[in-house]
Coordinates of C-alpha atoms and ligand atoms in Angstrom, one line a residue:
X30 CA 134.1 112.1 119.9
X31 CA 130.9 111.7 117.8
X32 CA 128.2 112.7 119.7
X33 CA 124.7 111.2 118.2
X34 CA 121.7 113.1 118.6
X35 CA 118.0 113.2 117.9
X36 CA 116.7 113.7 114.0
X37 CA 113.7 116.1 114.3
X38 CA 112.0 118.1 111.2
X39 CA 115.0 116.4 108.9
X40 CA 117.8 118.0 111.0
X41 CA 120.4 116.4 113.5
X42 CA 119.7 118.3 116.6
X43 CA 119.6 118.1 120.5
X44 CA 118.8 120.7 123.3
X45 CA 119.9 118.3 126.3
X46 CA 123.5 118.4 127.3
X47 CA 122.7 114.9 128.8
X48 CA 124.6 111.9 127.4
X49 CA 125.3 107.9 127.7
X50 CA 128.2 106.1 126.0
X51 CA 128.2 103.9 123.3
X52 CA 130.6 101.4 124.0
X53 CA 131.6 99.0 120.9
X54 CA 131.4 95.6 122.6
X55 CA 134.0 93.9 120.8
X56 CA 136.6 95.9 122.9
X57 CA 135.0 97.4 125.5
X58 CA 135.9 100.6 123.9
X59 CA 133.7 104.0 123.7
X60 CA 132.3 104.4 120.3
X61 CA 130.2 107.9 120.8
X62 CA 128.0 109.2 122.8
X63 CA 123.8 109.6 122.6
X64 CA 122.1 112.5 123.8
X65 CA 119.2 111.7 126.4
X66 CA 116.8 114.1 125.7
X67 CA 114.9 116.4 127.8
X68 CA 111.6 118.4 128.0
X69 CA 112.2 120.6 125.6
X70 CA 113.7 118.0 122.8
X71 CA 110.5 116.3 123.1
X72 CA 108.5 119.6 122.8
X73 CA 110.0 120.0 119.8
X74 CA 109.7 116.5 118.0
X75 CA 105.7 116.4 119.2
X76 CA 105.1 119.7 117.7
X77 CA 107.0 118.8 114.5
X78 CA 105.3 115.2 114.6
X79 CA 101.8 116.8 115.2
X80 CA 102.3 119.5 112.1
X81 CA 103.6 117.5 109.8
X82 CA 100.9 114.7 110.1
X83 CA 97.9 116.6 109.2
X84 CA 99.9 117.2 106.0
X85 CA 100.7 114.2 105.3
X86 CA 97.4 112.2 106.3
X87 CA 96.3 114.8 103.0
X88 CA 98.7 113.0 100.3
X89 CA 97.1 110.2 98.3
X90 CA 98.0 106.7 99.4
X91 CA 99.6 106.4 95.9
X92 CA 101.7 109.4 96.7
X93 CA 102.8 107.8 99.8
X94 CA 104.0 104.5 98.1
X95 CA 105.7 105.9 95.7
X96 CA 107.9 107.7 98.4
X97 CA 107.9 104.6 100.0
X98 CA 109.3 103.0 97.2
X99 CA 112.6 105.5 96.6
X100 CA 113.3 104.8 100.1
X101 CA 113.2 100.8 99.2
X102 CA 115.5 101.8 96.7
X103 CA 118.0 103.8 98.8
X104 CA 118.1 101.1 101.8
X105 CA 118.6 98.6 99.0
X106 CA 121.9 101.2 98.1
X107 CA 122.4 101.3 101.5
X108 CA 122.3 97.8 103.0
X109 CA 126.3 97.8 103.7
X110 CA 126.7 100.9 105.0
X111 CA 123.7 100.1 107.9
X112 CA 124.7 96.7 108.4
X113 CA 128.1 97.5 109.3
X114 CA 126.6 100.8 111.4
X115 CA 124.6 97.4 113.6
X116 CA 127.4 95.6 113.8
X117 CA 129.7 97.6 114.9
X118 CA 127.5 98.9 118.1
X119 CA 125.6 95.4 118.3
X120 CA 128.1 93.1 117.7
X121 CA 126.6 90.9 115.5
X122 CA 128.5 89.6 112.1
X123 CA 128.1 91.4 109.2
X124 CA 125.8 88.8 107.7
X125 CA 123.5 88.4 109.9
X126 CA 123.1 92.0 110.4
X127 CA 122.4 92.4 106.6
X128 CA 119.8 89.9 107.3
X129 CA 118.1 92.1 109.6
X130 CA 118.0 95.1 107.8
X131 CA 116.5 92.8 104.6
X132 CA 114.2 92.0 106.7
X133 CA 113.6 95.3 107.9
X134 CA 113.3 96.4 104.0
X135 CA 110.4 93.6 103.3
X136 CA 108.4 95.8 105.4
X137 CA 109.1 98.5 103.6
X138 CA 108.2 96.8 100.5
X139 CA 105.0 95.6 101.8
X140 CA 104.1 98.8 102.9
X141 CA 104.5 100.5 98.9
X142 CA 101.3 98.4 98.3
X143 CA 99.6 101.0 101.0
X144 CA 96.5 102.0 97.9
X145 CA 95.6 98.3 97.6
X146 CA 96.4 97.8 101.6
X147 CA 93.8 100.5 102.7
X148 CA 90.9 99.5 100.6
X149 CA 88.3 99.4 102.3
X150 CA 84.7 96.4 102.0
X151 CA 81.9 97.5 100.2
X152 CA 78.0 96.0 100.4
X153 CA 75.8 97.2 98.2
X154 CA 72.1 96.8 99.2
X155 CA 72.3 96.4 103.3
X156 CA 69.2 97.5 102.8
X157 CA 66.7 98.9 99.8
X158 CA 68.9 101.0 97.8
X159 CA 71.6 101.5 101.0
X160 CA 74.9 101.0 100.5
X161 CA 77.3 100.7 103.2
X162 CA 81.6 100.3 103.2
X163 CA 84.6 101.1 105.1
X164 CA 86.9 103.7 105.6
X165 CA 90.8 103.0 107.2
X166 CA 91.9 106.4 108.4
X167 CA 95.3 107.2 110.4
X168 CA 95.6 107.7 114.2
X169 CA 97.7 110.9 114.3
X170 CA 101.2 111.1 115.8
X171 CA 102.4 107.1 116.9
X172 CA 104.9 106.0 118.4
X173 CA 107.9 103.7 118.9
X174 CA 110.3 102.2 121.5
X175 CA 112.6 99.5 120.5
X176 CA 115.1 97.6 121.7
X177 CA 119.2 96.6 120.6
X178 CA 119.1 93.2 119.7
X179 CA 117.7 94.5 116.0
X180 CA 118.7 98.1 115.4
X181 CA 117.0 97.9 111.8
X182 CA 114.5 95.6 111.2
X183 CA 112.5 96.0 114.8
X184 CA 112.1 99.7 114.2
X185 CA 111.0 98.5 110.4
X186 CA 108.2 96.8 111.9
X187 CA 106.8 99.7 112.7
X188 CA 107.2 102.8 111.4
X189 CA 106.8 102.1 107.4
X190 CA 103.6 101.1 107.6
X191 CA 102.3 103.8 110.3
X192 CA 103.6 106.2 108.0
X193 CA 102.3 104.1 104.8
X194 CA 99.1 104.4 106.6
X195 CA 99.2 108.8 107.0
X196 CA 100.5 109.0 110.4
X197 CA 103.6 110.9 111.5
X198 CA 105.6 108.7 113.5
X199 CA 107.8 109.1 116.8
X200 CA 111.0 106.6 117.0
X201 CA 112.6 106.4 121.1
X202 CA 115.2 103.4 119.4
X203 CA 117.7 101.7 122.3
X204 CA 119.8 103.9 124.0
X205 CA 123.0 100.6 123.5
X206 CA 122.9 101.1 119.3
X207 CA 120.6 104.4 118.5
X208 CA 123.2 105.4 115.3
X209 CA 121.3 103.1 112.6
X210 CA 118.3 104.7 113.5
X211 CA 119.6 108.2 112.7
X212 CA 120.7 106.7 109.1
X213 CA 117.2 105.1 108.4
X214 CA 115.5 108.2 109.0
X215 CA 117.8 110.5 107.2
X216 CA 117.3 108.0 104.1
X217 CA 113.5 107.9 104.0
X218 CA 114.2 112.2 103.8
X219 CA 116.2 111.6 100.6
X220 CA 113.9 109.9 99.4
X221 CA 111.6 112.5 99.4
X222 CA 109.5 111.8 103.3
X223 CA 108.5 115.4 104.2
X224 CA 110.2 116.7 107.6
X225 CA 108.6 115.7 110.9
X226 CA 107.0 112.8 109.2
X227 CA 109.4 110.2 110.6
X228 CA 111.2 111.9 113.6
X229 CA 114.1 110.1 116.1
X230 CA 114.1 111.0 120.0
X231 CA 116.9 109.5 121.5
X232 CA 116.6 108.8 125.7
X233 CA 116.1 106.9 128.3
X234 CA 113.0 106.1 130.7
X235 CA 112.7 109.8 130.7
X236 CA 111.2 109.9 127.3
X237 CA 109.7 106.7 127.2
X238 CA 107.9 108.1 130.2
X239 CA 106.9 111.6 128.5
X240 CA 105.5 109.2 125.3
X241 CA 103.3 107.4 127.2
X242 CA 102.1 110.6 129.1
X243 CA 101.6 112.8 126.1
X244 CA 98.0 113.4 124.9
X245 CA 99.3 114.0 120.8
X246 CA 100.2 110.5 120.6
X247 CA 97.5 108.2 119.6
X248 CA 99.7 105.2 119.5
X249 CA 103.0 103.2 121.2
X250 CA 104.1 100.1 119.2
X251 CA 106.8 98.2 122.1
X252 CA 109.0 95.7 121.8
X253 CA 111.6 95.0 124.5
X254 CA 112.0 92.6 128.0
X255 CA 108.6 91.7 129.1
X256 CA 108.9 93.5 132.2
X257 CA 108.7 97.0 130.7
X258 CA 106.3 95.7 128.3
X259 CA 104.2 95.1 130.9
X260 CA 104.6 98.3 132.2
X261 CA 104.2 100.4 128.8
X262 CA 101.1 98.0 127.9
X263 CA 99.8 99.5 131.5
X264 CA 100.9 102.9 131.3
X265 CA 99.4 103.8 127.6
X266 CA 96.4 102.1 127.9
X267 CA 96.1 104.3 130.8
X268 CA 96.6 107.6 129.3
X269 CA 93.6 105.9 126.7
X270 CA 96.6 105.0 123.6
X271 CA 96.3 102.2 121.5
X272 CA 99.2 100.2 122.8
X273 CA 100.9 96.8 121.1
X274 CA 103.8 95.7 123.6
X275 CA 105.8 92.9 123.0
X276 CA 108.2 91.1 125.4
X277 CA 110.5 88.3 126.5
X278 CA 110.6 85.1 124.9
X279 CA 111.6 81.2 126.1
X280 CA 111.2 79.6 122.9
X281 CA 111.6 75.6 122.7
X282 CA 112.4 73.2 119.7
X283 CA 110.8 69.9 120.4
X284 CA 112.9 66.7 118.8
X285 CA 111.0 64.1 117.6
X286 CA 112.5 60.1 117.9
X287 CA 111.2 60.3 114.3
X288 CA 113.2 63.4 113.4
X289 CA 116.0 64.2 111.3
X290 CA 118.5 64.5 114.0
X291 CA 121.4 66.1 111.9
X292 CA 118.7 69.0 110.4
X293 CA 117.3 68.9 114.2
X294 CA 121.1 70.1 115.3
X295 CA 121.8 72.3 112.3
X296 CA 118.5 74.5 113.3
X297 CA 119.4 74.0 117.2
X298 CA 122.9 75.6 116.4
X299 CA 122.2 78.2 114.5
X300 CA 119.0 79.5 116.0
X301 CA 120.7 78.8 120.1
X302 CA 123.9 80.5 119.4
X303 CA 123.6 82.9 116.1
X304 CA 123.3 86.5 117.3
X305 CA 124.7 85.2 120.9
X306 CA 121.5 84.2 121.3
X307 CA 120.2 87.1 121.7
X308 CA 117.1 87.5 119.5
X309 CA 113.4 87.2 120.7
X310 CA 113.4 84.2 118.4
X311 CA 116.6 82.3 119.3
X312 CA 116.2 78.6 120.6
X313 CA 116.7 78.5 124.2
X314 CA 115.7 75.4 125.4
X315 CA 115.7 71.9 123.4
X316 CA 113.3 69.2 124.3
X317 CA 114.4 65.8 123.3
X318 CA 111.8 63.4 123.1
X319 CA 111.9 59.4 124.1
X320 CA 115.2 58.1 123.6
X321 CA 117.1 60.6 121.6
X322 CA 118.5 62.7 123.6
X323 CA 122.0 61.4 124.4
X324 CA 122.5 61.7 120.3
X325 CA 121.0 64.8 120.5
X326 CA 123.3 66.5 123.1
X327 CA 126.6 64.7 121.6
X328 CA 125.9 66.1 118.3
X329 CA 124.9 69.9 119.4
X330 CA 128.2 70.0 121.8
X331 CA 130.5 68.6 118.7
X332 CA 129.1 71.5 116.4
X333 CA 129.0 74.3 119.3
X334 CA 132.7 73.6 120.7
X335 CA 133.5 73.9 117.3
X336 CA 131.8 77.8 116.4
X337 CA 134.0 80.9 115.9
X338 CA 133.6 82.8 118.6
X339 CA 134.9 86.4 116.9
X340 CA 133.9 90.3 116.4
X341 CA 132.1 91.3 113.3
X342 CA 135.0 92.5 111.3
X343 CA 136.1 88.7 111.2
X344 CA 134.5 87.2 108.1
X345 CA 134.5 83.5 109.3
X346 CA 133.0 84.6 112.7
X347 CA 129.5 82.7 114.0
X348 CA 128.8 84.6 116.8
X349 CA 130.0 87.9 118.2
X350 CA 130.0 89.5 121.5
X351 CA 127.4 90.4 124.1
X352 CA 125.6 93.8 124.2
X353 CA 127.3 94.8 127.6
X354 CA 129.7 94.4 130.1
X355 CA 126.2 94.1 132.3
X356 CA 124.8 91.5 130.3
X357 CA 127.9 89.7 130.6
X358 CA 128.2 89.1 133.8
X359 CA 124.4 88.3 133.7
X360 CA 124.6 85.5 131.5
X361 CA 127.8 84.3 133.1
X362 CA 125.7 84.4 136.1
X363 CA 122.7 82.2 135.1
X364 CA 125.4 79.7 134.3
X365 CA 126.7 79.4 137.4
X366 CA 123.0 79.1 138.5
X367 CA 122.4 76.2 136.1
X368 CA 125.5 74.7 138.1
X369 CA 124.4 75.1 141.3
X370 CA 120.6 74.1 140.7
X371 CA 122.0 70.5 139.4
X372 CA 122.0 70.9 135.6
X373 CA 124.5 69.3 133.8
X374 CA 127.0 72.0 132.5
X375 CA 128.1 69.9 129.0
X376 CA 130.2 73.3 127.5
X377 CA 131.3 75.9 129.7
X378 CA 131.6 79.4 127.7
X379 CA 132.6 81.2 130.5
X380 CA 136.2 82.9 130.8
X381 CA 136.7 82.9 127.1
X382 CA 139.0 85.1 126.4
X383 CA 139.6 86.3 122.5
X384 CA 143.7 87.7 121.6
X385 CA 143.1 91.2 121.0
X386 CA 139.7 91.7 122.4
X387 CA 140.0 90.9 126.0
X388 CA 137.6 93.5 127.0
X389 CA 135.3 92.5 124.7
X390 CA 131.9 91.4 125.6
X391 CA 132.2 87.5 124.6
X392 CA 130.6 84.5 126.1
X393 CA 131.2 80.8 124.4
X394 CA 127.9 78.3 123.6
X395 CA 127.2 77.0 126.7
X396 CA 124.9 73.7 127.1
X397 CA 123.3 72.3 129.7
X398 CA 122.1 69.0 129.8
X399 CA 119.2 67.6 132.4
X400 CA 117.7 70.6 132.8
X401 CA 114.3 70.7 134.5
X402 CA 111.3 72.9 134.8
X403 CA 111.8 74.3 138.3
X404 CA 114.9 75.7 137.8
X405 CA 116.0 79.3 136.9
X406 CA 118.0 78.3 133.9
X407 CA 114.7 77.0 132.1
X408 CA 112.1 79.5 133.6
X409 CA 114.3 82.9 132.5
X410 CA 115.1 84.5 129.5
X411 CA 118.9 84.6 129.5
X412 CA 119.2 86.2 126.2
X413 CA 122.8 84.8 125.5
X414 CA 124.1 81.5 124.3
X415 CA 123.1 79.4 126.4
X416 CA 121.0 76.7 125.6
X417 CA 119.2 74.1 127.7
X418 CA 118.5 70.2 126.9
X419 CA 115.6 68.9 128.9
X420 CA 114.7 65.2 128.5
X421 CA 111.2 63.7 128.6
X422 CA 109.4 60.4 128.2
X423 CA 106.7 61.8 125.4
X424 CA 105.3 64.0 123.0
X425 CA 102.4 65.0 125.9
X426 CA 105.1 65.8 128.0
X427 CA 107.2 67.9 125.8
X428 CA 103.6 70.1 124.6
X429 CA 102.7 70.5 128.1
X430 CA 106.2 72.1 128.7
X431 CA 105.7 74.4 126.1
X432 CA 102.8 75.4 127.1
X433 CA 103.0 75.8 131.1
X434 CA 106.0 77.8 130.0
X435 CA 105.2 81.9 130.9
X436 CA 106.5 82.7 127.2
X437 CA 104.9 82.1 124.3
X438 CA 106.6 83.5 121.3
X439 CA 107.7 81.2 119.4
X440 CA 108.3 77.3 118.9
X441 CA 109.1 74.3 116.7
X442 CA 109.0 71.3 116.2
X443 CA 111.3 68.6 114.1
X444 CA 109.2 65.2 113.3
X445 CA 108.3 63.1 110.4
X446 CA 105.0 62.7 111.6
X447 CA 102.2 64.7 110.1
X448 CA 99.9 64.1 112.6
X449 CA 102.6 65.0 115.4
X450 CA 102.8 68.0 114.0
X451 CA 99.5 69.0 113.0
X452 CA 98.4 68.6 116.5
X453 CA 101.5 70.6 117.6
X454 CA 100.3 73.5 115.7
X455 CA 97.2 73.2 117.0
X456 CA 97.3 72.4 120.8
X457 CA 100.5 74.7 121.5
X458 CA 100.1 77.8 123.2
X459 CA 102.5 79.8 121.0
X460 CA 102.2 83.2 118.4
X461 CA 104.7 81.5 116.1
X462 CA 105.0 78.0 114.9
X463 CA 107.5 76.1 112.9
X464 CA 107.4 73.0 111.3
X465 CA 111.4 71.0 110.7
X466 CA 111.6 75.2 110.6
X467 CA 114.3 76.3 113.5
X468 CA 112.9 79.9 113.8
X469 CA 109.8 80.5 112.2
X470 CA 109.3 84.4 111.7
X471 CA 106.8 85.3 109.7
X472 CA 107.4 87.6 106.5
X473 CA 106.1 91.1 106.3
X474 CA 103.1 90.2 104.7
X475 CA 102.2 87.6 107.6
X476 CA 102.5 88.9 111.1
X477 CA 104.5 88.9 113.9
X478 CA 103.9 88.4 117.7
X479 CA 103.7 86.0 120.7
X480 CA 100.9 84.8 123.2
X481 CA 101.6 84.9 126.9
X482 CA 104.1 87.1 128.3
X483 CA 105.5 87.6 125.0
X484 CA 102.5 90.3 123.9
X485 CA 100.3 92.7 125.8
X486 CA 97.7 94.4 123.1
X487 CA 95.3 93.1 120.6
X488 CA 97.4 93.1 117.5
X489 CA 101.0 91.8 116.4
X490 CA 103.5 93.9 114.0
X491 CA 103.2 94.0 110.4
X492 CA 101.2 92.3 107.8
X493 CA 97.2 92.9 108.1
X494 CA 97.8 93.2 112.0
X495 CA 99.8 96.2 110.9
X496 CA 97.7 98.0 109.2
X497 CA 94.6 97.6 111.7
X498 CA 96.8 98.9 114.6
X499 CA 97.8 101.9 112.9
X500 CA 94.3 103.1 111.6
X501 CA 90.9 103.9 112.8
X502 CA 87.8 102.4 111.1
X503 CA 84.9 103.9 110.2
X504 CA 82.1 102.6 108.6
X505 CA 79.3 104.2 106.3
X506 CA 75.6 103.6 106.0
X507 CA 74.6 105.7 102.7
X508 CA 71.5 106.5 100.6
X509 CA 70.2 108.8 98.6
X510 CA 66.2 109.4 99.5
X511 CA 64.7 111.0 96.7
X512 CA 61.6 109.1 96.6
X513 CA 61.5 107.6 100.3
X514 CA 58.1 108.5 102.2
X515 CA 59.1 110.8 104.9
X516 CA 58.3 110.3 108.7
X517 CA 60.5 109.3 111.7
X518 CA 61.0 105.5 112.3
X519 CA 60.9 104.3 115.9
X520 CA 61.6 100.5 114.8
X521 CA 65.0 99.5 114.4
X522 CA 65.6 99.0 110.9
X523 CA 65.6 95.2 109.7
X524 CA 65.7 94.0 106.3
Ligands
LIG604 P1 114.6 96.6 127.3 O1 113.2 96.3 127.7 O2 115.7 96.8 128.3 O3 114.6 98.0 126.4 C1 113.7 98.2 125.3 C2 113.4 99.7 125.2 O4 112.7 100.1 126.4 C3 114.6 100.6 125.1 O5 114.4 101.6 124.1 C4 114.9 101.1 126.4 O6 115.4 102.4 126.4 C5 113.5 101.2 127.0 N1 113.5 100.9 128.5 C6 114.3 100.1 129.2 N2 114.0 100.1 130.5 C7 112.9 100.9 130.6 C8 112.1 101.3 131.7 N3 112.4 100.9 133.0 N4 111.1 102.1 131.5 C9 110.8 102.6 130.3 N5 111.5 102.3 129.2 C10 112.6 101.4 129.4 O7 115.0 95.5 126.2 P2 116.4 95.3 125.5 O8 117.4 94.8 126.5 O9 116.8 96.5 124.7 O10 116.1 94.1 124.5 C11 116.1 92.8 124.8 C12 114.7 92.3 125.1 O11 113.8 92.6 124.0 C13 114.6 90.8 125.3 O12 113.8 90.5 126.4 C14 114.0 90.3 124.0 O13 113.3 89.0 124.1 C15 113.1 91.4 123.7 N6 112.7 91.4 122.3 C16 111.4 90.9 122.0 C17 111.0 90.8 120.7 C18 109.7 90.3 120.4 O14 109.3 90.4 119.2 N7 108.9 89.8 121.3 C19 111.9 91.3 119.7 C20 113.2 91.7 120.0 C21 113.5 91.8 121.4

């Protein structure tokens, strides 16, 4: 049985005889298993993080990009290979995971512009013949604690620009699908990272708990449920770290009467249901506006009933399974909720069961219709496909539902009205906005993050955001006094 373990100083190693399984939730069946480190694996990755980073805060930003950039090229080589590593311990089809890790890759690519990215501003003349400008310098050791729903490209939010940027960075990926990790990291040393730079702890709460109490790391990126977000956010900023925790998400698409209904359903399908839902930036809830809602829920339940439901190795396969027998059952769970709290339960995926892959981890599309705000099924993240219809009178109604909702990470809306959705983007209460756009994520060189309970810390992943979360700013007054009349001042200088 493959047993995966941590990647510390560019070797696979592991001093904890401590283990979960990895189960492949297609069947049910155990994959491999993942060491959960102890004390002294963590000993080890700190000390090889913290020597390795003032080495590599000394190479030249241009030296940096240019490793950056071999390691562009070999994930490029590579996209296959990790695509089918996240699929086979996620779940997801093969497609879709080679989304992610393109995704992932952007980052990368944005990050090889690191010598234009740090320049800093320059004024010449603050004052009579002083100059003053800005220097970007790295935090030290950061790090990282992700979560399974994106294997690659959450972890690529990260750790290519901290590392762009001259710190040595610390990944603690999800203990449910930690092998593409191990992959990413044993890449970026081909392609010429030095050891220790980019180093992979894998654990539990254990060593999420020794990150946030250690006094080398300068910095934890998060992304995860908003409950332990909360809690890392709390916990970091405790032990005096920069944190940047992101959380849960609820996010609603808003129907328009003046819509295009069929592109309304075509981005309401694939965003409720692709990845069985479970992506920070699925559509959960639909809000149908005025009088179109009884087209609006015939049409989504024709093209849901009619998805292929199948594992990853299944080319014509939409969706795939759940992460885990748990998550199952609690997704199975909310829809009996929806049941009892009066929703109307329009598809049912419950009790699928797939020829084959009985044991696997598979829930249908599931729709409720005449959902309200007070019940569970609206307020909770479910993370699983299941998507709620609510129905209201007006556009008011539909922004104030978005925004009274406890998540904020992203929404959309799907109108022919410029001025509909001009306010929208204004007035709604949400880190990421779409247009007739059914999940608007923002590229690398734009940034990504929620408002609410979808974020705790000052700055979102990647893009400019990026950069000024994983470096310190200093700025310099300078001149050069020759001929100045000497003397203290007591005055605060003013030009
Ligand atoms: P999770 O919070 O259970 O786990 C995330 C990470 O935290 C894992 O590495 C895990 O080992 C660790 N962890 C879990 N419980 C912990 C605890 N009690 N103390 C310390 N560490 C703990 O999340 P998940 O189930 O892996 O991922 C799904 C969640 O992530 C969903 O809520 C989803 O919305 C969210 N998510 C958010 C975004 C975003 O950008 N906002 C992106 C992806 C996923």
């Amino acid at each position: 049985m493959n047993k995966i373990q941590n990647y510390i100083s560019g070797k696979l190693q592991s001093i904890s005889t401590n283990q979960l399984d990895v189960h492949d939730p297609s069947t049910g069946e155990k994959l491999s298993t993942v060491v959960l480190s102890n004390k002294e694996d963590f000993i080890s990755c700190i000390q090889s993080s913290k020597k390795s980073q003032l080495e590599w805060a000394k190479e030249t930003p241009l030296k940096r990009s240019r490793i950056l950039s071999n390691y562009k090229n070999l994930i490029e080589n590579n996209i296959s290979l990790l695509a089918e590593i996240v699929s086979k311990e996620h779940g997801k089809t093969l497609e879709d995971a080679k989304g992610s890790v393109i995704r992932g890759l952007e980052v990368v690519e944005f990050a090889c512009g690191i010598p234009h990215l740090l320049k800093g501003e320059f004024s010449q003349n603050v004052g009579t013949n002083i100059d003053s400008w800005s220097i970007r310098s790295p935090l030290g050791v950061c790090a990282g604690i992700t979560p399974f729903n994106f294997p690659a490209m959450v972890p690529m939010w990260m750790y290519p620009i901290a590392i762009a940027c001259g710190n040595s960075f610390i990944l603690k990926p999800s203990e449910k699908d930690p092998s593409c990790a191990i992959k990413l990291a044993e890449l970026f040393s081909e392609a010429g990272l030095p050891d220790g730079v980019f180093n992979v702890i894998n654990g539990d709460k254990f060593i999420v708990d020794e990150i946030l109490n250690s006094k080398e790391i300068s910095s934890v990126s998060f992304v995860g449920s908003t409950n332990v977000a909360k809690y890392i956010y709390e916990k970091a900023a405790k032990n005096l770290k920069r944190v940047q925790a992101l959380g849960g998400a609820k996010n609603h698409l808003v129907v328009m009467p003046d819509a295009n209904l069929d592109q309304a359903v075509d981005g309401i399908i694939g965003a409720g249901y692709g990845s069985a839902g479970e992506r920070c930036m699925a559509i959960s809830v639909a809000v149908a506006v005025g009088n179109i809602g009884d087209a609006l829920v015939d049409k989504i339940k024709l093209k849901a009933e009619n998805l292929k439901v199948a594992p990853w190795t299944d080319p014509e396969s939409d969706m795939g399974p759940l992460i885990s027998k748990e998550h199952k059952e609690k997704v199975e769970s909310y829809i009996s909720r929806g049941e009892k709290e009066g929703a109307k339960l329009v598809l049912d995926g419950r009790n699928l069961k797939l020829q084959g892959y009985e044991e696997g981890y598979f829930v249908g599309p599931t729709l409720f219709d005449e959902v309200t705000a007070s019940m569970d099924i609206y307020k909770d993240e479910i993370f699983g496909p299941v998507l709620s219809v609510v129905r209201v009178d007006t556009y008011d109604q539909a922004l104030k539902l978005v925004n009274e909702h406890q998540y904020g990470n992203g929404s959309t809306i799907y109108t022919s009205d410029g001025e509909i959705s001009r306010n929208f983007t204004s007035k709604c209460e949400i880190g990421m906005v779409g247009i007739n756009v059914p999940i608007p994520v923002p590229m690398a060189f734009h940034s990504f993050g929620g408002w609410k309970s979808s974020l705790f810390g000052d700055h979102a992943m990647h893009g400019t955001e990026g950069i000024h979360f994983f470096t310190k700013l200093k700025t310099v007054t300078s001149r050069w006094p020759k001929s100045i009349k000497s003397g203290p001042e007591f005055v605060i200088p003013t030009n």
